[in-house]
CSV table of C-alpha atoms in Angstrom, one decimal:
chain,number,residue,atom,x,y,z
A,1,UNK,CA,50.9,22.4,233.2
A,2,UNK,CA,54.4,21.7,232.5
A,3,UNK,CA,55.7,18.7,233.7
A,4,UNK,CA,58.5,19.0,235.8
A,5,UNK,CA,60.5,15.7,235.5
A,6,UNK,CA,60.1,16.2,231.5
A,7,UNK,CA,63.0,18.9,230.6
A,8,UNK,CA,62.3,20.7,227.4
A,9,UNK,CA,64.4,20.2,224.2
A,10,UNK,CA,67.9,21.8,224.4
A,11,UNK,CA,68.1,22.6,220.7
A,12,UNK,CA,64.6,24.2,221.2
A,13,UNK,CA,66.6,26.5,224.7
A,14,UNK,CA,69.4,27.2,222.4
A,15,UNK,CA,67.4,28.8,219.6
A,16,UNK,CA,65.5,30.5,222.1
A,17,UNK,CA,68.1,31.9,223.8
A,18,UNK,CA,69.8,33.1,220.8
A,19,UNK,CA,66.6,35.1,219.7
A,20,UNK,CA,65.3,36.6,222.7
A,21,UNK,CA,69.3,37.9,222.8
A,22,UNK,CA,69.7,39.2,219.5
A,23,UNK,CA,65.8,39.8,219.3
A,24,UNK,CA,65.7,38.3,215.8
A,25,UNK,CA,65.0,35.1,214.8
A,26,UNK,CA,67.0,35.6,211.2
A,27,UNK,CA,70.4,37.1,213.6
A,28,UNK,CA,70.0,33.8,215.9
A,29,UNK,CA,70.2,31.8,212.4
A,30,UNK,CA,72.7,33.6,211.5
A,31,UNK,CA,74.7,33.3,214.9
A,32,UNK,CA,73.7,29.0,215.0
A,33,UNK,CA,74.6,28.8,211.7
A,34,UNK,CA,70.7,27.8,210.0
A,35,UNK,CA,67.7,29.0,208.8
A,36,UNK,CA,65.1,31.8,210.4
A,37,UNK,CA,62.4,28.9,209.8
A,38,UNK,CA,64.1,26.4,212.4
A,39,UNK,CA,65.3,28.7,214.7
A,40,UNK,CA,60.8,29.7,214.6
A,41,UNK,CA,60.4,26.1,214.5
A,42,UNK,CA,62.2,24.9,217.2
A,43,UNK,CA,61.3,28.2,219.3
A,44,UNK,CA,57.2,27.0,218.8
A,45,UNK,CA,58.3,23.7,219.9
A,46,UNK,CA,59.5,25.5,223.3
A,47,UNK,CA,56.1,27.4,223.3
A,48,UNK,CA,54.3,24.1,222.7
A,49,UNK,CA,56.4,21.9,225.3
A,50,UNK,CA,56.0,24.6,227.9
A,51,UNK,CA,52.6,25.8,226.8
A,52,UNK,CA,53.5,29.5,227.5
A,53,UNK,CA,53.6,31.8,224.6
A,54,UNK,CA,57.1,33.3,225.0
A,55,UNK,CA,56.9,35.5,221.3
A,56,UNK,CA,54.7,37.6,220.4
A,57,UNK,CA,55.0,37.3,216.2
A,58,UNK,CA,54.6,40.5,213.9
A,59,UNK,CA,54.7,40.3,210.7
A,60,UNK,CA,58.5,42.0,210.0
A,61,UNK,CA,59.6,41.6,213.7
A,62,UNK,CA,59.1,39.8,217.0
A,63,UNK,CA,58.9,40.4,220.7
A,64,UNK,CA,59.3,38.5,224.0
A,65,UNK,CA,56.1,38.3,226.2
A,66,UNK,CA,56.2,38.9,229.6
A,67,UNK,CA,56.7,35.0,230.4
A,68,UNK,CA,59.6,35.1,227.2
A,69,UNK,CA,61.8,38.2,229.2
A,70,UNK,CA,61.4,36.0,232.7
A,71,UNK,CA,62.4,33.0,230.9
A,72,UNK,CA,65.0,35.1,228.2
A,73,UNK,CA,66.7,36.7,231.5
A,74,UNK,CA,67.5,32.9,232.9
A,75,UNK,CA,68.4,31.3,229.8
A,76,UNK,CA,70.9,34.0,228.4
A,77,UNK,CA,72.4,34.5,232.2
A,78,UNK,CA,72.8,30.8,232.0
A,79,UNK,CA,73.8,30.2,228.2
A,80,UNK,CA,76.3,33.0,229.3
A,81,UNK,CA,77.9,31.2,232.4
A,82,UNK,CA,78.4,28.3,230.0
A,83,UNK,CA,80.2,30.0,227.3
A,84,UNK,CA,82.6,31.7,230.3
A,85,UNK,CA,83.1,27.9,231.6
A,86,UNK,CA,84.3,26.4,228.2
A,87,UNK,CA,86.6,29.8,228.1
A,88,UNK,CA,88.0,29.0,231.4
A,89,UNK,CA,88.3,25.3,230.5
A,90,UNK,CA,89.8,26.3,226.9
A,91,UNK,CA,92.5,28.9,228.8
A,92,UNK,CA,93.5,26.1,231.4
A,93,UNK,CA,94.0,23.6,228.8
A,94,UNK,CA,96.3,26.1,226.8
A,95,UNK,CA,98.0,26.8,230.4
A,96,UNK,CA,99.8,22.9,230.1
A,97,UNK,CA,101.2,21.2,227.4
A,98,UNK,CA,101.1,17.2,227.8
A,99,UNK,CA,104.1,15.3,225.7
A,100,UNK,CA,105.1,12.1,225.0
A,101,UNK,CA,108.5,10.7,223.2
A,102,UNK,CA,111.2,8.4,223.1
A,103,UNK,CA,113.4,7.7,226.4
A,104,UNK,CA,116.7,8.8,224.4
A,105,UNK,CA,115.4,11.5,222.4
A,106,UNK,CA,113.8,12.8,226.2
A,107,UNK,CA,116.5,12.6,227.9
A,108,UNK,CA,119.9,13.7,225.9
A,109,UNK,CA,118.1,16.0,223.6
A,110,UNK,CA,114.8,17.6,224.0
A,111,UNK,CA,115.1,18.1,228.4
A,112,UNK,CA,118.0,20.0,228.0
A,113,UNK,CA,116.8,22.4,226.2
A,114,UNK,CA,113.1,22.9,227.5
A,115,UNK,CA,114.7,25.9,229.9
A,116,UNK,CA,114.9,27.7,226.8
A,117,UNK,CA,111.3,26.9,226.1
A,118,UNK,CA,110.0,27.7,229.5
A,119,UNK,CA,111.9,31.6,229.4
A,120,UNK,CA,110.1,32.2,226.0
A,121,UNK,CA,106.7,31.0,226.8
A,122,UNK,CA,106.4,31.0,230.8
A,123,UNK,CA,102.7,31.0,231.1
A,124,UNK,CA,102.8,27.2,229.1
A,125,UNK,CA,103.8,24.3,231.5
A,126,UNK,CA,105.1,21.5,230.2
A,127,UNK,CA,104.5,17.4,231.4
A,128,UNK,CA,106.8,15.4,230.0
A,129,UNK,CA,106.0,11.6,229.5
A,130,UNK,CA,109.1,9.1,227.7
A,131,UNK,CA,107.6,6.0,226.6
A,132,UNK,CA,109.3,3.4,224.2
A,133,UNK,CA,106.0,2.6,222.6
A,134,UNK,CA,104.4,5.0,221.0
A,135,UNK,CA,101.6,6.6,222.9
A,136,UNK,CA,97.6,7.0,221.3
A,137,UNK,CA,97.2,10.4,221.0
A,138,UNK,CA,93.1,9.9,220.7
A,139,UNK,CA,92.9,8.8,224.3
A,140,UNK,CA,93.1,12.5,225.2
A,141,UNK,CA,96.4,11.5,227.9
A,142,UNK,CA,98.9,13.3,225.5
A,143,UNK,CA,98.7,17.0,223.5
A,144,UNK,CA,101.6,15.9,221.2
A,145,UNK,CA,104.3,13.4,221.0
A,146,UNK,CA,107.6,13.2,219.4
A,147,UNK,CA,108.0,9.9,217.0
A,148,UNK,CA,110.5,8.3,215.8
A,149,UNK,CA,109.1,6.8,212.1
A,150,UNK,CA,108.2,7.7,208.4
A,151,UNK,CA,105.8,10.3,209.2
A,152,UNK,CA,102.8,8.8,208.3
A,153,UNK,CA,100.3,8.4,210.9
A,154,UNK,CA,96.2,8.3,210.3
A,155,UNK,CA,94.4,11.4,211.9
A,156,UNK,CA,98.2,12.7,212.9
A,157,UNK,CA,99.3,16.4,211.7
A,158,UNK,CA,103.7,15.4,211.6
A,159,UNK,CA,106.5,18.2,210.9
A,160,UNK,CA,110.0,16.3,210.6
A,161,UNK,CA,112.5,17.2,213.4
A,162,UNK,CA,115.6,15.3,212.6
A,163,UNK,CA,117.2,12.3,210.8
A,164,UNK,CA,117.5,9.0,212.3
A,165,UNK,CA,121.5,8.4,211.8
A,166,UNK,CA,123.6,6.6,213.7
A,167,UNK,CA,127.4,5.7,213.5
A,168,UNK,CA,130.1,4.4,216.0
A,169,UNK,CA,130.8,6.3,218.9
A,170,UNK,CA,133.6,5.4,221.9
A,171,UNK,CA,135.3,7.8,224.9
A,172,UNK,CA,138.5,9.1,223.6
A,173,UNK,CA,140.8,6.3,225.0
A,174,UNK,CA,139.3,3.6,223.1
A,175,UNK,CA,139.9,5.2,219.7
A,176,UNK,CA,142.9,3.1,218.5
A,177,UNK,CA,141.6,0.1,220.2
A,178,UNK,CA,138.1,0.7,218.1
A,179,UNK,CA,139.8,1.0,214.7
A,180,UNK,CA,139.5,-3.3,214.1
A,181,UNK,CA,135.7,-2.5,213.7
A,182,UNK,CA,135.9,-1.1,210.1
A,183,UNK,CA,136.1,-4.7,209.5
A,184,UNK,CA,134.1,-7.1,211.2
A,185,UNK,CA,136.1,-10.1,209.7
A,186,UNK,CA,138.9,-9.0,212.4
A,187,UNK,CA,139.0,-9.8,216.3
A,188,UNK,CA,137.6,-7.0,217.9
A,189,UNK,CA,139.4,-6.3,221.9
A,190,UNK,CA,136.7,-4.0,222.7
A,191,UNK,CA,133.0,-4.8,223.1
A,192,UNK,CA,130.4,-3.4,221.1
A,193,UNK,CA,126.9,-1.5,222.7
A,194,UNK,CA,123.7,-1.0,221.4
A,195,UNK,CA,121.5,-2.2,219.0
A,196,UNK,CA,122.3,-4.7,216.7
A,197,UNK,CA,120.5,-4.3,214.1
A,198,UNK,CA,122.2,-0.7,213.8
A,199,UNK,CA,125.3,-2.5,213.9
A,200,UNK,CA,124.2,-4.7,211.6
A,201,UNK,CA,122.7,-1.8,208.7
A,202,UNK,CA,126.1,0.2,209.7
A,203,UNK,CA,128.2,-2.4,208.3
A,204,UNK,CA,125.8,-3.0,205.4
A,205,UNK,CA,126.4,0.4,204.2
A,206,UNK,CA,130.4,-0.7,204.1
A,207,UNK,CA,129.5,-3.7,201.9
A,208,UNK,CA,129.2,-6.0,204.1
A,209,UNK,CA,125.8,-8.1,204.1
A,210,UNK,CA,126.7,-11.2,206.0
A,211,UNK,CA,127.9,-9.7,209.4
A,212,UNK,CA,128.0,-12.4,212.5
A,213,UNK,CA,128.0,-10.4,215.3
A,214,UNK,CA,127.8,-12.4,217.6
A,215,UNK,CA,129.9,-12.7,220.8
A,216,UNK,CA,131.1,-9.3,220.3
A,217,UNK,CA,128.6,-7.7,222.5
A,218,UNK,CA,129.4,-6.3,226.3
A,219,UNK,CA,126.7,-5.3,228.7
A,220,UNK,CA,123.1,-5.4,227.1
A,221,UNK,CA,121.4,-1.9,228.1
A,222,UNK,CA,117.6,-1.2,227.3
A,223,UNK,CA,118.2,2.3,225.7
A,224,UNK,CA,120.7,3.9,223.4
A,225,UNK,CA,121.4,6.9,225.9
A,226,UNK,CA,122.5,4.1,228.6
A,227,UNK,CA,124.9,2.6,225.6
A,228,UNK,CA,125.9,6.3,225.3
A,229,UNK,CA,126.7,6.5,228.9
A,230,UNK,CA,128.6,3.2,229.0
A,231,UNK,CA,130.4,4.2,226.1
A,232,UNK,CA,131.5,7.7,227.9
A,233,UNK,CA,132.7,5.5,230.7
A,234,UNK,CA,135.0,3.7,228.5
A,235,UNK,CA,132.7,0.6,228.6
A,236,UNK,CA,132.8,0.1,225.1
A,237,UNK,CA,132.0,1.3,221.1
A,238,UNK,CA,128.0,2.7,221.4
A,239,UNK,CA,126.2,2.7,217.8
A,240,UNK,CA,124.1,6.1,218.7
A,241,UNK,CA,122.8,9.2,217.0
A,242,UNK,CA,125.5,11.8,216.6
A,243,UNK,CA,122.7,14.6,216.6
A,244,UNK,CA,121.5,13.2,219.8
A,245,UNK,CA,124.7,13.1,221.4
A,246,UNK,CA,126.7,16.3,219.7
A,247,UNK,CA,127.3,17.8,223.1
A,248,UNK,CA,129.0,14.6,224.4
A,249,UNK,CA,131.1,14.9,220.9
A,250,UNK,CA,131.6,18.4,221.2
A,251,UNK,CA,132.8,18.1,224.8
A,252,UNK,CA,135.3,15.6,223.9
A,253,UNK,CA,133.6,12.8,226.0
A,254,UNK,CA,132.7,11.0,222.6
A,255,UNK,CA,134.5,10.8,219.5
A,256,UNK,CA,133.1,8.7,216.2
A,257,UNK,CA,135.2,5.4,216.2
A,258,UNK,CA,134.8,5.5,212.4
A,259,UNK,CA,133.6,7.8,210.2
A,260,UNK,CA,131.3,6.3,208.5
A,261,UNK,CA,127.5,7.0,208.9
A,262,UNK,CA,124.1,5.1,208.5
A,263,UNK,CA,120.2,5.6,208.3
A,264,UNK,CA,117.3,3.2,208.7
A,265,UNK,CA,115.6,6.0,206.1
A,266,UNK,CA,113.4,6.9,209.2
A,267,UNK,CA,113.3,10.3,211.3
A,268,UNK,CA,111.7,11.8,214.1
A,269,UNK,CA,108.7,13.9,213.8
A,270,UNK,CA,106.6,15.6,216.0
A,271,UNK,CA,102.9,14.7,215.9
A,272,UNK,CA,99.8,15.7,217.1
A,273,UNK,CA,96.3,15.2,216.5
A,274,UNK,CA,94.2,17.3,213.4
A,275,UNK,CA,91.7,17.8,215.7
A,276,UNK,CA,94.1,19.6,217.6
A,277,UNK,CA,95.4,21.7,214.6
A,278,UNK,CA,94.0,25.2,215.8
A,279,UNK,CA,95.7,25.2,219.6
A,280,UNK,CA,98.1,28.1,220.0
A,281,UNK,CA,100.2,26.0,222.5
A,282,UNK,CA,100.8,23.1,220.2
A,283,UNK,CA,101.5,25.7,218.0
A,284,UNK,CA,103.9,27.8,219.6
A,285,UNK,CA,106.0,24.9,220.7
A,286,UNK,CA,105.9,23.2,217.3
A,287,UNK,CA,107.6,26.6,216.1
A,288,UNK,CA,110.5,26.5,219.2
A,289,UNK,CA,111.0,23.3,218.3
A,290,UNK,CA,111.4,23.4,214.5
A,291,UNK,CA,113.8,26.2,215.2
A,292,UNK,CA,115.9,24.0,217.7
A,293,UNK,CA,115.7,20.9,215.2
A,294,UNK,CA,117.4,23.5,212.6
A,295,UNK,CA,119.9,24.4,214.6
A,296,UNK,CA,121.0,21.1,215.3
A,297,UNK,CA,121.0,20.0,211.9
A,298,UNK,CA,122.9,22.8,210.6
A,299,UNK,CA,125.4,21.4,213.3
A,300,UNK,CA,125.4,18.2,212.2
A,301,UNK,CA,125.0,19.1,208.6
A,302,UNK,CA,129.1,17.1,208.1
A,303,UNK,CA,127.4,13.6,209.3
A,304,UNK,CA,123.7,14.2,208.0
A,305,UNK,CA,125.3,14.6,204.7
A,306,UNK,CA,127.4,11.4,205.3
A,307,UNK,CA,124.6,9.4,206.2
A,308,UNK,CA,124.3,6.1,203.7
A,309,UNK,CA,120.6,5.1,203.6
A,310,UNK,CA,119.9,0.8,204.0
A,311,UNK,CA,116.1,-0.4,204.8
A,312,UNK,CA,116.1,-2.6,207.4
């Protein structure tokens, strides 16, 4: 008698299944990717754990008993409502792409263009997460991310975007008042935003290692598209990407307070996990984004070129 608190082996079900389905026990190998020997095994397990004979065995074929099509009709109705769930799991998941990436590349570059995104690949929505630290993409919270780096990440796939450059940037009406920062020796009447250690690379690529910057700063803002934003309002010279921030240039609400450009050597890439590798939505916006990251570096191809490489 079978006992009903003791369920049978699932590998044992599975082979079973398989069999009674294709009605071969060498096809069900071939479908579970073994041998015609442990697909018999693990069905005479079944047999044995049930103690119900559920093939009858011939010597170039088998077929189901009477108690193997009662139990065959069950398990391959069942094995079949499974393999539907894990589609309709699959085709939700590819339904919504989850993101992650820097505030300033989030906001100034990549939202403004996910309309264009959204009209070629409707049935795909899109959370957005921006995060100054870089986000685990093992914990299953993110798809993908967007990273700002060298590209080398353990169990990442990475496909460079865009350089990391940066140079001075001020509103129009500061330009001659911004022209004492080619040397930082001078007094400087406006106030400088942004990062100083940008500030402090920039001027290393002019030849000059010992900058003291100190005192020269204005308002302290926790991300370079605020010290863009202060800058636009005339607050004072940003240090900022001018990939990032080519429409505020282009508009005329930004223009480079000197003409010299920097790069930490790093870039931003987007990422995502190798398990991930075969998913069509990762897929398809990698490819939208690779084609807007070209666009904008053909665009930018006059400061790219400029750009003077320091390690930090």
């Amino acid at each position: 008698m079978v006992d009903p608190h003791r369920f049978p082996s699932l590998l044992a079900i599975r082979a079973f299944e398989a069999a009674a389905r294709l009605g071969s026990f060498a096809r069900a190998a071939q479908e579970l990717d073994t041998t015609a020997a442990s697909v018999s095994y693990h069905v005479r397990r079944l047999e044995e754990q049930i103690g119900v004979r559920l093939f009858a065995r011939y010597p170039q074929r088998v077929e189901l008993t009477e108690p193997g099509q009662l139990v065959a009709h069950e398990a391959i109705n069942a094995f079949a409502a499974l393999r539907a769930s894990f589609i309709r799991a699959a085709n939700v998941d590819e339904a919504r792409l989850s993101l992650t990436t820097l505030p300033t590349l989030g906001t100034s570059w990549l939202t403004p263009k996910l309309g264009r995104f959204r009209a070629k690949h409707p049935e795909i929505a899109l959370d957005l997460d921006l995060s100054p630290d870089a986000q685990d993409l093992s914990a299953g919270h993110f798809d993908a991310a967007i990273r700002n780096g060298h590209g080398r990440w353990p169990g990442l796939r990475t496909t460079e975007l865009l350089p990391s450059i940066f140079m001075p940037l001020c509103a129009p009406a500061l330009k001659d008042a911004a022209a004492s920062i080619a040397d930082p020796r001078r007094p400087l009447d406006v106030p400088l935003l942004g990062r100083s250690d940008w500030w402090t690379l920039w001027y290393r690529t002019r030849g000059f290692d010992d900058v003291v910057l100190h005192g020269r700063f204005g308002t302290h803002l926790s991300a370079e598209y605020l010290d863009i934003a202060a800058a636009v309002a005339g607050h004072g010279i940003a240090i900022g990407s001018p990939i990032l921030f080519r429409n505020e240039i282009e508009a005329g609400r930004l223009v480079p307070a000197h003409d010299a450009v920097a790069s930490d050597g790093r870039a931003f890439w987007f990422t995502f996990p190798i398990a991930r590798q075969h998913s069509g939505k990762i897929a398809m916006f990698r490819e939208w984004l690779c084609d807007e990251a070209s666009r904008d570096r053909d665009a930018a191809h006059h400061y790219i070129r400029r750009a003077v490489i320091v390690e930090p």
